[in-house]
Structure formats: structure tokens, C-alpha cells
Amino acid sequence: MSALSLPFPLPSLLRLPSLVRLPGAPPGAHAPGALLRAAALELSVLVAHLALYPTGWADERPADGAETAGAPSPASRLPLAPLPPVVLLHGFADNRSVFVLLRRALLRDADGTARRRTVVSLNYSPLTCDIRAAAELLGRHVEEVRRRTGADRVDVVGHSLGGLIARYHVQRLGGDAVVRTLVTLGTPHSGTRVARPADVHPIVRQMRPGSPVIEELGRPAPGCRTRFVAVRSDLDQIMVPTSTARLDHPDLRVENVLVTGIGHLALPVHPTVTSLVREALSGPAAGQGSNTRAYEAPGAPETTAGTVA
């Protein structure tokens, strides 16, 4: 069953207008009705994802895990795609089913035609207790993808904790040699303060501000070759504060993107975000400095912040 065939109003909710701030209200203040719409969207995404969750329990088989749109048939060594393979990495207590819609978007051009791009997903156990160990697993997975596809470099998209694992692989384990672009969706780059009782899980403690892992990621990373695109939402209730999903590091090439009107669960499925991810992975990994862009979801005027150094 695909997400689009679910008996839940997910597609229509995804097209809800973006939130509009109250006149004269400070940043982060939103109309109550808009907050309710965002909450309804989060609930709809949650229900749909729970229905799909069992489909993502098993690891991808090689034939499915290296899905290449436009390829004649799967083979032991897949034809090299014009664009680097994309590795998708889910968040805490989740699995690869969260990327059903994003995978479909990445395998299609803007006009809906199939494109030759390899898209794979990595499942890691919810019992994983260390971001460093998960980053090593990601590294082995990336090497397997490169071996099977013949690609020199890959792109990675990580949702929430998945983005932090991928960043650790890039910054601390030499992954910048093989990861061209890393896109993070709602990732606690500077640590999140949400749900203190969740600290019973060691990996949650590693996502806290000031944890050894967060401090490691703040250390110098001269010459890092990976380009970063950090997407965050102004209504992300898991990122506390929401600005923690912004990536600021003097040695990294980063583009920070603010999307308004959606929450944490909607980030991997919302059309605005999937379009941003596809755009980020379609161009060259070039550019210097740190940029910030702000977007409104479809249905409201687009707000674009000026590019800043």
C-alpha cells in the first residue's frame, strides 16, 4: 500500500495554506487557526506513517535497495546514474517507511518522467545506543552503495537523528571524502531540550545540548568537502528551540533553509520540502559561505529572506 492510497486525507492536508504570523507579532507567533491546521497535518502524517511503518521493518534487499528509475532491470552492478546515488537515513525509533514519498520524488523529474537515479535507505535498530556506532554503520552502507553502483560519491538525506548520524560520519569519520551533499531535515545540530523523560535512552542523551557528541561536532573541521543543506521548520515541536535545527559551523559550507507552517513529522513528506531536497541534490556541490532562505508552504505568498554571509 502506498501513502497515496491510504484512506487518510494526507494529500489534501499537505496542500493546506502556510501559517501566517499575526500582524505585529514577534517571530514564532502564529494565528491559532493556523496552529490547529499544522497540528492536524502532523496527526494525519502520524496516522498514515503508522499504517506504513510495518512495511519498513525489514532491511531493503539489494534489488529493491538500489532502486534506479529508468534502469532496464536490477543487476549485481547497476549502471552509473548521471546524479550521485542518494542514501536516506531515518530518525529515532523510525524506519525507512518514512521516506515513501521522498523516494518517489527523487526518482522523478519535475515533469514526472523517470530519471536514472539510485535511491537507497538504511535501517538502523531503535536499540542503537550510540551515534558514533550508527555513523560507522552508515559508512559501511555508503561503501556498499558505491561498490554496487560504481559511483565515486553519494548524497545523503537524514531526517532528525538521521541527519546527526550522517553529519558525524562526514565530520568525524572522514565521510566528507565520499559524501557530496548532506541534507538534514529537522536535525538537532546544537542539541534539543524536548521531552526530558526520554533521556532514559542513551542516544537521546547524546542529542542534548552540551553532550559529548554535540561538542565533538562543534570542533574544527578544516577542509571538509561536503556541502550541507539544513532544513528546519518554525513549528517543529521536537526541536527545542527550533533554531537548533540550523547548522552553524565556521568550517562547513552550509545553506540553512527555513520552512514555515509544518511540523517535525511532515518534513520528509511535505511537497515543499521534497522539492527543496530534489533541488539541492540536482545541482553541483558548489558555493561558499552560509546562506539562509525562508519559504512559505504552497497556498501563501512565498517569503524569501535575503542571502546573508
Tab-separated table of N, CA and C in Angstrom, residues 6 51 61 143:
chain	number	residue	atom	x	y	z
A	6	LEU	N	-3.735	5.554	0.948
A	6	LEU	CA	-4.243	5.415	2.297
A	6	LEU	C	-5.586	6.117	2.427
A	51	ALA	N	0.475	3.407	9.655
A	51	ALA	CA	-0.043	2.368	8.767
A	51	ALA	C	1.053	1.794	7.878
A	61	ARG	N	16.223	-5.286	0.345
A	61	ARG	CA	17.009	-6.266	-0.394
A	61	ARG	C	17.825	-5.539	-1.448
A	143	GLU	N	29.765	2.669	1.527
A	143	GLU	CA	30.771	1.963	0.734
A	143	GLU	C	30.147	0.855	-0.091
